[in-house]
Coordinates of C-alpha atoms in Angstrom, one line a residue:
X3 CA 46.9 56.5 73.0
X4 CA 44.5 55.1 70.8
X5 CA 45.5 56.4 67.9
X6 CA 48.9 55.7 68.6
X7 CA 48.2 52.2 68.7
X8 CA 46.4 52.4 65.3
X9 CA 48.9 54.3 63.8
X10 CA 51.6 51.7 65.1
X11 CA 49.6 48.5 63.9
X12 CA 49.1 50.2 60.1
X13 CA 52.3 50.8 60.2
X14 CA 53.4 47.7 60.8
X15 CA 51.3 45.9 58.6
X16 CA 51.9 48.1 55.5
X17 CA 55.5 47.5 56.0
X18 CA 55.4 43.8 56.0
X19 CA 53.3 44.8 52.6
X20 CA 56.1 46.4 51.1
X21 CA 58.7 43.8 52.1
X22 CA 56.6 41.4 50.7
X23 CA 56.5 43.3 47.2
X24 CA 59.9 44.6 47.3
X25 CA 60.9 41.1 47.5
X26 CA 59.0 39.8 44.9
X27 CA 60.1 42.8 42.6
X28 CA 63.9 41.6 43.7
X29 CA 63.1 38.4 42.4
X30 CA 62.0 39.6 39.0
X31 CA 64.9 42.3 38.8
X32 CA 62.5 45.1 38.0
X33 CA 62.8 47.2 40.8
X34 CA 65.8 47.7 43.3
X35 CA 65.5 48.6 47.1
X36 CA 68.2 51.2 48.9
X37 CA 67.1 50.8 52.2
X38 CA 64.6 49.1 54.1
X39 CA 62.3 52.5 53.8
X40 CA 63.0 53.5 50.5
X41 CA 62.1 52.2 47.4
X42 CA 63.5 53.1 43.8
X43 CA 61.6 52.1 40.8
X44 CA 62.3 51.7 36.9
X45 CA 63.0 55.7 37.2
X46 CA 63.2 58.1 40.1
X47 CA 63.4 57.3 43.9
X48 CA 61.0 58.0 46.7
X49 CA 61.9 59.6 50.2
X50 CA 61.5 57.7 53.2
X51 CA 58.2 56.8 54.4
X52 CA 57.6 58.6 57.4
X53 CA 53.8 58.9 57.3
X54 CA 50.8 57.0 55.8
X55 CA 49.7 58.8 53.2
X56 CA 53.9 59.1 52.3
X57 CA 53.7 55.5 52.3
X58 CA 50.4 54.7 50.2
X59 CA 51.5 57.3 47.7
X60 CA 54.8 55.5 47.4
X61 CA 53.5 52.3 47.0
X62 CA 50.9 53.0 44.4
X63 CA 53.8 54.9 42.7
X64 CA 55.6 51.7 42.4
X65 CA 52.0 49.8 41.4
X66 CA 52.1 52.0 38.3
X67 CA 55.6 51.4 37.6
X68 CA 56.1 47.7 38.3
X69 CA 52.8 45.5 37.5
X70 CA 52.5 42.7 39.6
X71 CA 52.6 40.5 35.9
X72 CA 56.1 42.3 35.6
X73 CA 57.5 41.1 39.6
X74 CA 55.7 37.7 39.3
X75 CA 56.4 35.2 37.2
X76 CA 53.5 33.0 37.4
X77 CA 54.0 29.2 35.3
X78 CA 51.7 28.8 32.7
X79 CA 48.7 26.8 33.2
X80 CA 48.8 23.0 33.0
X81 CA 46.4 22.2 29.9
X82 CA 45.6 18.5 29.9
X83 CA 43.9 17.3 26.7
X84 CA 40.8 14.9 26.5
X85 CA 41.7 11.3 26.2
X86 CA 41.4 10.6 22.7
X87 CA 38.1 8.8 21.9
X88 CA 38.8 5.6 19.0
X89 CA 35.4 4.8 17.9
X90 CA 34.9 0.9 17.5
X91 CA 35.3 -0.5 14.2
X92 CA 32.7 -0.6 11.9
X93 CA 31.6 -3.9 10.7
X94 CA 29.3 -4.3 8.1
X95 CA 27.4 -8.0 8.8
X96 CA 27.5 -9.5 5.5
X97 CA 24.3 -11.2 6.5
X98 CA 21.2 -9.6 6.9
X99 CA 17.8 -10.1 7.6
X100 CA 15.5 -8.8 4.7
X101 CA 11.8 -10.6 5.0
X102 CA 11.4 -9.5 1.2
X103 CA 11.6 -12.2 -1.3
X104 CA 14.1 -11.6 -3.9
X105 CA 13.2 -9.7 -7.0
X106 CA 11.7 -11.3 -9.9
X107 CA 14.9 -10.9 -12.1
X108 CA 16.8 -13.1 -9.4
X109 CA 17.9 -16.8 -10.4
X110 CA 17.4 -19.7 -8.3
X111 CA 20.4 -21.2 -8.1
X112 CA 19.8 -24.3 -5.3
X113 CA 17.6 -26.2 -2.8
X114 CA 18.5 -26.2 0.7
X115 CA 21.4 -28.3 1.3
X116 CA 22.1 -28.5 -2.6
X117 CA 25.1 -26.6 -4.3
X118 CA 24.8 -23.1 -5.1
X119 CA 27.0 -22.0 -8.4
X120 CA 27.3 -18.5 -9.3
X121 CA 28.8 -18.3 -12.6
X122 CA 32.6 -16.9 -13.4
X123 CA 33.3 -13.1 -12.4
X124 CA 30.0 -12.8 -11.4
X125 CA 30.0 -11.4 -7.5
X126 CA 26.1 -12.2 -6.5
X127 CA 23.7 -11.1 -3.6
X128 CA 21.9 -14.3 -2.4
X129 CA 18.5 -14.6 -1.1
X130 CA 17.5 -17.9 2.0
X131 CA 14.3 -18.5 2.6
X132 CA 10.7 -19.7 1.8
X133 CA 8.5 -18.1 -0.2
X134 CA 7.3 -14.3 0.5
X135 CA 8.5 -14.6 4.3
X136 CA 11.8 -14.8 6.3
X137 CA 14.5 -14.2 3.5
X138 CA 17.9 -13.5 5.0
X139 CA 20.4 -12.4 2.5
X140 CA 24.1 -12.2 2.1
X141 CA 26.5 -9.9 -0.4
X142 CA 29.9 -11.0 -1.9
X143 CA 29.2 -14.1 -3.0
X144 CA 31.2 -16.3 -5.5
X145 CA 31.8 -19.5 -7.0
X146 CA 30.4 -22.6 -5.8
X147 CA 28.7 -23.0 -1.5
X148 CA 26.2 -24.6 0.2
X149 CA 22.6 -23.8 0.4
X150 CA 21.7 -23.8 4.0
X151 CA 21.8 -21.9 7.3
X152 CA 25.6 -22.5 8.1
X153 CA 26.5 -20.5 5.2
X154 CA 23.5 -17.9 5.1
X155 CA 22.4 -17.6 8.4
X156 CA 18.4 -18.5 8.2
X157 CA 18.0 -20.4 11.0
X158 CA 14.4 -19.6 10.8
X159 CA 12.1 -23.4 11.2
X160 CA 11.5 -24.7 8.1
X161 CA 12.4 -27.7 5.4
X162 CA 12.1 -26.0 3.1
X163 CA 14.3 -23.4 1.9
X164 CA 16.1 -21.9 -1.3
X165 CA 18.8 -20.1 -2.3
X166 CA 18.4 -17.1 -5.3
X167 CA 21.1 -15.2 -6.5
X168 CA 21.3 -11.8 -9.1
X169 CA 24.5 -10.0 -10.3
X170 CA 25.5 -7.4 -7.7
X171 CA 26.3 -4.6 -10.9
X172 CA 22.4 -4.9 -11.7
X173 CA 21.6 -3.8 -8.1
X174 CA 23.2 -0.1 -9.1
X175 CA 20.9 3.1 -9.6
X176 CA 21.7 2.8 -13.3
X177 CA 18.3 3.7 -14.2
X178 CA 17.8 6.4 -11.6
X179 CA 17.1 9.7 -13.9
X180 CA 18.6 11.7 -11.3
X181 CA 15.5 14.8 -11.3
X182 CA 15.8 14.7 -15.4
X183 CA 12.9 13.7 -17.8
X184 CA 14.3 10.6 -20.0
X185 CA 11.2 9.5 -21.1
X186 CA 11.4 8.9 -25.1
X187 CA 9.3 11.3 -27.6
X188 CA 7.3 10.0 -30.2
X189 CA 5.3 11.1 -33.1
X190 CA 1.7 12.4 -31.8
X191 CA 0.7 12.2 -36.1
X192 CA 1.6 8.4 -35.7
X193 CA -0.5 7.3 -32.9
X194 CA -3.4 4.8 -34.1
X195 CA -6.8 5.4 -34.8
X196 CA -8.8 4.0 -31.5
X197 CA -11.0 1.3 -31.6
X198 CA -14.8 1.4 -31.2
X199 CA -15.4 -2.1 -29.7
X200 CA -18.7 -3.7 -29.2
X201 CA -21.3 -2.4 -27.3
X202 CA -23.7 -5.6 -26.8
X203 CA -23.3 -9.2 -24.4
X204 CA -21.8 -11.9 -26.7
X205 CA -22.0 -14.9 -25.8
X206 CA -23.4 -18.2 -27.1
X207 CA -22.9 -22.0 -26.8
X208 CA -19.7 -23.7 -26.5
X209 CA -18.4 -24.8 -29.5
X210 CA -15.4 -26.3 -27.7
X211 CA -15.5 -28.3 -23.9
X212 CA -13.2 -27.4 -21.5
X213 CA -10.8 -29.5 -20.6
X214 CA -9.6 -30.8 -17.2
X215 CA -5.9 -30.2 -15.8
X216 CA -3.6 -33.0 -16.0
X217 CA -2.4 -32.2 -12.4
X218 CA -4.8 -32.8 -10.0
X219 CA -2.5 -30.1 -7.7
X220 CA -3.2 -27.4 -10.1
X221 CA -5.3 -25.1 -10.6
X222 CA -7.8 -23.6 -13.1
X223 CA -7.9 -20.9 -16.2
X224 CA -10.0 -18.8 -18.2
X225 CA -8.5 -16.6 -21.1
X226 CA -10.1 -13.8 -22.9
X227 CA -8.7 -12.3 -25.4
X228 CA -9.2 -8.0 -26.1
X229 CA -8.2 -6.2 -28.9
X230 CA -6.2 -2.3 -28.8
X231 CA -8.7 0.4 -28.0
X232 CA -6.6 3.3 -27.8
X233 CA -3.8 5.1 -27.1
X234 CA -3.6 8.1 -24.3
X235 CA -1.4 9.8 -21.8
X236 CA -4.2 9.3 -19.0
X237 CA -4.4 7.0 -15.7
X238 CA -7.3 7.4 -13.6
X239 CA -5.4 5.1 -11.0
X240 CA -2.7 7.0 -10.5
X241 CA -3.7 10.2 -11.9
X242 CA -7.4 10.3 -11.5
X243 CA -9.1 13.6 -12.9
X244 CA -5.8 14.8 -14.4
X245 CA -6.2 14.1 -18.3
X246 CA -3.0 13.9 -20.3
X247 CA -0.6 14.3 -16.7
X248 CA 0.7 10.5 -17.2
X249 CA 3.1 9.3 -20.2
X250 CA 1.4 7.7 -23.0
X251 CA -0.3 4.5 -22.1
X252 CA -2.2 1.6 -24.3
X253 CA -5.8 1.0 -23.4
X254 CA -7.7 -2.7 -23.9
X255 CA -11.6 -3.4 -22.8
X256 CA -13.9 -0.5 -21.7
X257 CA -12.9 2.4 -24.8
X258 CA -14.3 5.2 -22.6
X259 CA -11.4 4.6 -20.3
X260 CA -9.8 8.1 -19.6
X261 CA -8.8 10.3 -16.8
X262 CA -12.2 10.1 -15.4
X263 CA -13.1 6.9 -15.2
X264 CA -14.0 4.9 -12.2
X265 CA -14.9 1.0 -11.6
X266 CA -18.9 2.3 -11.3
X267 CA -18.5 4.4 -14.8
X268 CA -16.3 1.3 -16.2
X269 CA -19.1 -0.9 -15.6
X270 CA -21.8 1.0 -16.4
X271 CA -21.3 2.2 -20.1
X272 CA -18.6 2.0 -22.8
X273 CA -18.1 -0.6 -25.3
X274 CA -15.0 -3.2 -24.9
X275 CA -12.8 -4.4 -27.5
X276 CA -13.3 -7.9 -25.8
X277 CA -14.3 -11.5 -26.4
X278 CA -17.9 -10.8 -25.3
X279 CA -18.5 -7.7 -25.7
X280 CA -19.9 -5.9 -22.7
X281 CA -19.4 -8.7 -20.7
X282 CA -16.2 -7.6 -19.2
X283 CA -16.2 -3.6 -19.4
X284 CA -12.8 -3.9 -17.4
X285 CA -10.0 -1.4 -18.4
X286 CA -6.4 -2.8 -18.7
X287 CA -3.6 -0.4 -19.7
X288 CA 0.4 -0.7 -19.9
X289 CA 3.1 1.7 -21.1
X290 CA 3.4 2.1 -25.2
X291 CA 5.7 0.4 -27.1
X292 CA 7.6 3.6 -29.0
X293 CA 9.8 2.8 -32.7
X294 CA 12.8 5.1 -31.5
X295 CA 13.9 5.3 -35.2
X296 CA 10.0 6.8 -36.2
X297 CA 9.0 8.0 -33.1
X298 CA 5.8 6.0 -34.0
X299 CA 3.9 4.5 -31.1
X300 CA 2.8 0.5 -31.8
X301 CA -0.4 -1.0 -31.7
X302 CA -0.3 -4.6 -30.2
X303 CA -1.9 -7.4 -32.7
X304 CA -3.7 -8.3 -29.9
X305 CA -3.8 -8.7 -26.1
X306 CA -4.4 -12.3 -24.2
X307 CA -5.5 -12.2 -20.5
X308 CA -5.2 -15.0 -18.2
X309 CA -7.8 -15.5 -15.2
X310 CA -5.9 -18.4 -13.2
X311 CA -5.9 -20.1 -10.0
X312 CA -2.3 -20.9 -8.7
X313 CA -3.1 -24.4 -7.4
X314 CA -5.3 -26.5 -5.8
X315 CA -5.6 -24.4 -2.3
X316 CA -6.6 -20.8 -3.7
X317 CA -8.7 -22.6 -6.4
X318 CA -10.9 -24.4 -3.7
X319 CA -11.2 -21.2 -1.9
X320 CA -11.5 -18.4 -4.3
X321 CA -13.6 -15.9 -4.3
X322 CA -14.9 -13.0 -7.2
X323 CA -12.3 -9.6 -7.4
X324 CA -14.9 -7.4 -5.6
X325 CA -16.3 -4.9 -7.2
X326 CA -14.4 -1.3 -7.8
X327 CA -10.8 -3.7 -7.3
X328 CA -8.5 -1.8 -8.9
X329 CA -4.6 -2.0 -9.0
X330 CA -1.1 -1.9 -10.6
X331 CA 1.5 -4.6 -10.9
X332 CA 5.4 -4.1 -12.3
X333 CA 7.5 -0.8 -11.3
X334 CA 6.8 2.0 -13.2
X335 CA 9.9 4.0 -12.1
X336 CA 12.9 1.3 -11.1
X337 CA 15.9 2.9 -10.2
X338 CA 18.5 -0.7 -11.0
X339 CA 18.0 -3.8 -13.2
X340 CA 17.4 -5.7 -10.4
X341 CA 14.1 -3.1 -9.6
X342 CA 12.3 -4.3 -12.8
X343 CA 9.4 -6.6 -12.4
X344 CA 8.5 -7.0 -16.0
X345 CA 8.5 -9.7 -18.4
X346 CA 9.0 -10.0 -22.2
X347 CA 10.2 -12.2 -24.5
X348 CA 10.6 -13.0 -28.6
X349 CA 9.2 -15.9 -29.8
X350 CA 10.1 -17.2 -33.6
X351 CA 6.3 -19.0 -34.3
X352 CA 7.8 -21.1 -36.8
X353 CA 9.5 -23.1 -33.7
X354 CA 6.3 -22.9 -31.2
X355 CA 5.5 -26.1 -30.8
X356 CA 9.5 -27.6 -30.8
X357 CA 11.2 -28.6 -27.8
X358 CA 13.3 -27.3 -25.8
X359 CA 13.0 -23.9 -26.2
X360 CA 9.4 -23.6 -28.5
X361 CA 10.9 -21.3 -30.5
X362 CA 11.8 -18.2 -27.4
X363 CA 14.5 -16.4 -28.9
X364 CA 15.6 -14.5 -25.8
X365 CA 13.2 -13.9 -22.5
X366 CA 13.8 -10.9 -19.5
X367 CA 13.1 -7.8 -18.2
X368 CA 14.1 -6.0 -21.2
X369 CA 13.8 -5.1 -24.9
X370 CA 16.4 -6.6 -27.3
X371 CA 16.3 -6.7 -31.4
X372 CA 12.6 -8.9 -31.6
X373 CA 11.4 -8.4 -35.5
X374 CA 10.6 -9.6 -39.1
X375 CA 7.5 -11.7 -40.1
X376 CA 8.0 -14.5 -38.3
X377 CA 8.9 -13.0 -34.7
X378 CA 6.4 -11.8 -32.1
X379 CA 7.1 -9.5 -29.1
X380 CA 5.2 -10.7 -26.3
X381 CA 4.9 -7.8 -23.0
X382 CA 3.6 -9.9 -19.9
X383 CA 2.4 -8.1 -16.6
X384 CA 1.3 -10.6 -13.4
X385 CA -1.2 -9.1 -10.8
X386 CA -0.9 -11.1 -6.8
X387 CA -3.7 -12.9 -6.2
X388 CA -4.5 -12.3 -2.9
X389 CA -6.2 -9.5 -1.3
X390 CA -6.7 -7.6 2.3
X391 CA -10.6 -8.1 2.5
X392 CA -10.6 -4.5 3.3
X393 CA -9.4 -1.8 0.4
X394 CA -10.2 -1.2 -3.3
X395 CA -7.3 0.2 -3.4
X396 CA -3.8 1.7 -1.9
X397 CA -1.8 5.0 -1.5
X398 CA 0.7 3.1 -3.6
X399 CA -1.7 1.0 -5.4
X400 CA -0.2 -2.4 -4.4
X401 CA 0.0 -3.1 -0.9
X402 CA -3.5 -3.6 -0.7
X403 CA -2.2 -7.3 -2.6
X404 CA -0.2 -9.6 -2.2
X405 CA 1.2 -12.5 -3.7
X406 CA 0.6 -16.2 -3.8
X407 CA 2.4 -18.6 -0.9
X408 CA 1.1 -21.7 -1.4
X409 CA 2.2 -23.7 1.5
X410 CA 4.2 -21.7 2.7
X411 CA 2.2 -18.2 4.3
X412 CA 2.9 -16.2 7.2
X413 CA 0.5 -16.2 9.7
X414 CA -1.0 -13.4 12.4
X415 CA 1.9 -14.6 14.7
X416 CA 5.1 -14.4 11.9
X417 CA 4.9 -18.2 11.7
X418 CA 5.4 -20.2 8.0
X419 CA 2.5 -21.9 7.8
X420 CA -0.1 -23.6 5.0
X421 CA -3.0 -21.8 4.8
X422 CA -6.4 -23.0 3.1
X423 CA -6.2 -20.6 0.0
X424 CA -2.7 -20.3 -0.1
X425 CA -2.7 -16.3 1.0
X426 CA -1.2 -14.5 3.9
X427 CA -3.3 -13.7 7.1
X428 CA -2.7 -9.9 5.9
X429 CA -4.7 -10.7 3.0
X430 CA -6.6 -13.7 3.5
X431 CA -9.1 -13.9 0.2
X432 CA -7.8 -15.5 -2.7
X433 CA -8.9 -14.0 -6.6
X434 CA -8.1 -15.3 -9.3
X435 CA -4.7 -14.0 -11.2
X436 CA -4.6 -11.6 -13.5
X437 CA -1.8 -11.9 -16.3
X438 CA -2.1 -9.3 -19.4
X439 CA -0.5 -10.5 -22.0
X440 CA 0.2 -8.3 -25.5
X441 CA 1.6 -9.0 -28.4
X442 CA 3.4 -7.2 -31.2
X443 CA 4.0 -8.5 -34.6
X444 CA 6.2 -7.0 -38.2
X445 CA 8.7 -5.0 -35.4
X446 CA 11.9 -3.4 -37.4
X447 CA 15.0 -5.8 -36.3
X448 CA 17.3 -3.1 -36.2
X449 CA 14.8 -0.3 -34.8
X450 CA 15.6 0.7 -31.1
X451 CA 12.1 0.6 -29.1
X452 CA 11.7 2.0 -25.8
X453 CA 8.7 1.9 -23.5
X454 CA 6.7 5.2 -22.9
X455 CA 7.9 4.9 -18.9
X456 CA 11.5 4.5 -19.8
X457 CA 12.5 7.2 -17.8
X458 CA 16.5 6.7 -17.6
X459 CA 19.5 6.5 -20.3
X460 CA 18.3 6.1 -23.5
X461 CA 21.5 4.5 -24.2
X462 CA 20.5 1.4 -22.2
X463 CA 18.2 -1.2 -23.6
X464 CA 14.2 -0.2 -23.2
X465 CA 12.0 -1.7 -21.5
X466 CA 12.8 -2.0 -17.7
X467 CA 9.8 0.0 -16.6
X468 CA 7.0 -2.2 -18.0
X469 CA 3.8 -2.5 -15.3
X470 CA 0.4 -2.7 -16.1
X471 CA -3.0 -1.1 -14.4
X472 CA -6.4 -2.9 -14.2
X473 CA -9.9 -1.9 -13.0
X474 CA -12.2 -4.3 -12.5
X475 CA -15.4 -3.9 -14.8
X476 CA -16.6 -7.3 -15.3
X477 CA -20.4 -8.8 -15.2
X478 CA -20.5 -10.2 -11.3
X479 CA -22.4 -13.1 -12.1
X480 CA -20.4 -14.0 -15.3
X481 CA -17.1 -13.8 -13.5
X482 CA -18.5 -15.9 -10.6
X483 CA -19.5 -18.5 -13.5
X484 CA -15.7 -18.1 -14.0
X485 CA -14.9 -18.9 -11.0
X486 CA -17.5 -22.0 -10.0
X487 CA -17.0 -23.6 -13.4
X488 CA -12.8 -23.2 -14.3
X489 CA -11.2 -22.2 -11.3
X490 CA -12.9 -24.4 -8.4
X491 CA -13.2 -27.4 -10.8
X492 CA -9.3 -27.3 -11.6
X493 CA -10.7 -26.8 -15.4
X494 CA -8.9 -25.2 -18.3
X495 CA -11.2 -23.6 -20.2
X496 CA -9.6 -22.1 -23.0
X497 CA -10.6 -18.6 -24.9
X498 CA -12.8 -17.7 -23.4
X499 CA -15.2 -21.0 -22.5
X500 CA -17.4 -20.2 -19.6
X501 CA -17.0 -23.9 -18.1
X502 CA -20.7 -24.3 -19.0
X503 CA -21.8 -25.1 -22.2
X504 CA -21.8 -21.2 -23.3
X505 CA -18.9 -18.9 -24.2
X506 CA -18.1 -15.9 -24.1
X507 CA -17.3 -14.8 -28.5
X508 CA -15.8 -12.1 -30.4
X509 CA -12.2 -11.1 -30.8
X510 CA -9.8 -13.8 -30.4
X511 CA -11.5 -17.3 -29.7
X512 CA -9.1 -20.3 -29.0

């Protein structure tokens, strides 16, 4: 009776199966049903189920011949895409905060609150701001607008602000070498004999009083002039121990300056091609001046240094460069126009002492045609005056400086404030400035000359990579008599009067 049952119930159950299929394999016309019990497929027929097994063989036989894919048609599913994503607009502020003053090649065009004009097709980047600190600049500038906040943006707190401006096209990497070695060749046969220099202390009484500033605000200045030493492609600052690794450099002071040298070594041996003698052992070097016609490196005539205080707050409050003070001022490798920080200009000396112009035939940051007997070339490199307290030197050998603010300084908190020498509270000790001035006389006017550095086009004028490297080697106690006598007492005292009664003699006396 049991089984009966079982038998019954399986039955059942595996007939509603079959309706169910047969009806779904109606629907999709790919099998057709004779009888409630018999199914015929695609091909052949099947007897009526009588048993089980009958029936499960059947309906797998029908499995194999009509897929369940084949009797149902199932709808595809729904795909729904992500929602698109619009990213926002992107805005470019045309005002920015910087904090870097603008670069030396930049013009001042306007006081705060006075009229800014950029000349004619000239689009401009301006500079905002006060001194080293708080500089806010702006791009796409043109024609005339006001200097002030409502136009720039500085709203930073102080009176006293000013607007700077350079050419946006000199802001291009056209000087960037892009991997390649431009630097000019030259003649190796041509370079100049080196100099042998004095090797005793010159110095004797003043034949000439210094004489006090007419502006009570400035400061004071000692010159000393040096004559060429030599020529060699060393730097111990930036390549110490490496001899011949750097591109050809010009050497003034201390002649044993090479590859090797250090501030101790400096100071303790070598003679020096200046006023003096071994008074200042210092070494001063700058990239050679190169004839592209010859190939022939040029000698300077001769070099001038200035030793200056920048007004009445460092002067009060200077202090000695300490010894083993080394650095380098200019850019070696600028990548635009606007990246050069050097200085040159041609000067006709038949017109030096005529106003307005003293005879300056053209001034920048690069070489233009500068020649014949009454021209000179003139190559000027300014070192900042203020130092950290802390380091000799600097991975990049500058940071450990920094410039002159006069009144107008960042202190410890980011405020603009006076401080008493004039520095930064990130390098609080004021030393006097170092300017190297050299001169070049009897150039070719229609030679090309390039700078030993000029590492881009040669196509483009030379001259854009002018810097200059100085290590201090100077007698302590003269350069403090420097320093008491001309720089504290606001006192210009000439080539190269020690303030005194006694001067320093030799090469180039005022």
């Amino acid at each position: 009776m049991k089984k009966l049952f079982a038998f019954i119930l399986l039955f059942v159950s595996c007939s509603a199966l079959a309706n169910w299929y047969i009806t779904k394999s109606d629907a999709s016309k790919q099998c057709s049903v004779t009888s409630v019990s018999t199914v015929k497929p695609k091909s052949g027929t099947f007897d009526t189920y009588t048993t089980n097994t009958t029936f499960k063989n059947a309906l797998n036989s029908i499995l194999g011949a009509c897929t369940i894919a084949e009797k149902v048609t199932v709808p595809p599913p729904v795909v729904v895409p992500p929602p698109v994503v619009v990213p926002p607009p992107v805005v470019t502020p045309p005002i920015s905060l910087n904090y870097l003053a603008p670069p030396p090649s930049a013009l001042q065009c306007a006081e705060q609150g006075k009229i800014c004009h950029i000349p004619l097709a000239i689009t401009a980047k301006v500079w905002f701001g006060t001194s080293h600190t708080h500089w806010v600049t702006k791009n796409g500038m043109k024609g005339d607008f006001t200097c002030d906040g409502d136009t720039l943006g500085n709203t930073y707190p102080n009176d006293y602000r000013r607007c700077f401006w350079i050419d946006e096209n000199k802001l291009v990497a056209t000087l960037d070498p892009k991997g390649q070695n431009l630097m000019p060749t030259y003649n190796a046969a041509l370079i100049p004999a080196p100099n042998v220099g004095e090797g005793v202390l010159k110095i004797r009484a003043a034949t000439i009083p210094p004489s006090r500033r007419d502006n009570p605000n400035a400061g004071g200045e000692f010159r000393i002039g040096c004559d060429f030493a030599k020529m060699a492609p060393d730097d111990p600052i930036v390549f110490p121990g490496v001899p011949g690794a750097s591109h050809l450099h010009t050497f003034f002071g201390n002649v044993s300056a090479d590859a090797y040298s250090t501030n101790d070594t400096l100071r303790a041996a070598g003679n020096s091609t200046c006023a003096g003698g071994i008074a200042n052992r210092s070494g001063y070097w700058i990239p050679t001046l190169i004839n592209m016609t010859t190939g022939a490196p040029v000698k300077p005539i001769d070099t001038v240094t200035y030793y200056k205080s920048q007004g009445w707050r460092d002067a009060e409050n200077m202090t000695a460069p300490p010894k083993g003070l080394r650095m380098i001022a200019g850019n070696a490798k600028p990548l635009s126009i606007a990246d050069a920080n050097g200085y040159m200009f041609c000067q006709d000396r038949r017109y030096v002492n005529q106003a307005p112009d003293y005879g300056v035939v053209w001034q920048g940051n690069h070489l233009e045609s500068c020649g014949g007997s009454d021209q000179r070339l003139r190559l000027s490199v300014s070192f900042p005056t203020c130092w950290d307290g802390k380091n000799l030197d600097s991975p990049d050998h500058k940071s450990h400086m920094a410039h002159y603010c006069k009144d107008e300084c960042e202190d410890a908190s980011g405020n603009v404030v006076a401080t008493p020498n004039g520095c930064p509270a990130s390098h609080p000790i004021a030393i006097p400035g170092v300017t190297i001035n050299a001169d070049f006389a009897d150039l070719d006017p229609n030679a090309k000359y390039r700078l030993s550095s000029d590492n881009y086009d040669p196509n483009l004028p030379g001259g854009y990579s002018l810097h200059g490297d100085w290590m201090n080697g100077w007698d302590e106690a003269i350069m403090q008599r420097i320093i008491d006598n001309c720089m504290k007492k606001h006192m210009d005292c000439g080539g190269p009067n020690l303030g005194d009664g006694q001067e320093l003699f030799g090469f180039y006396n005022d």
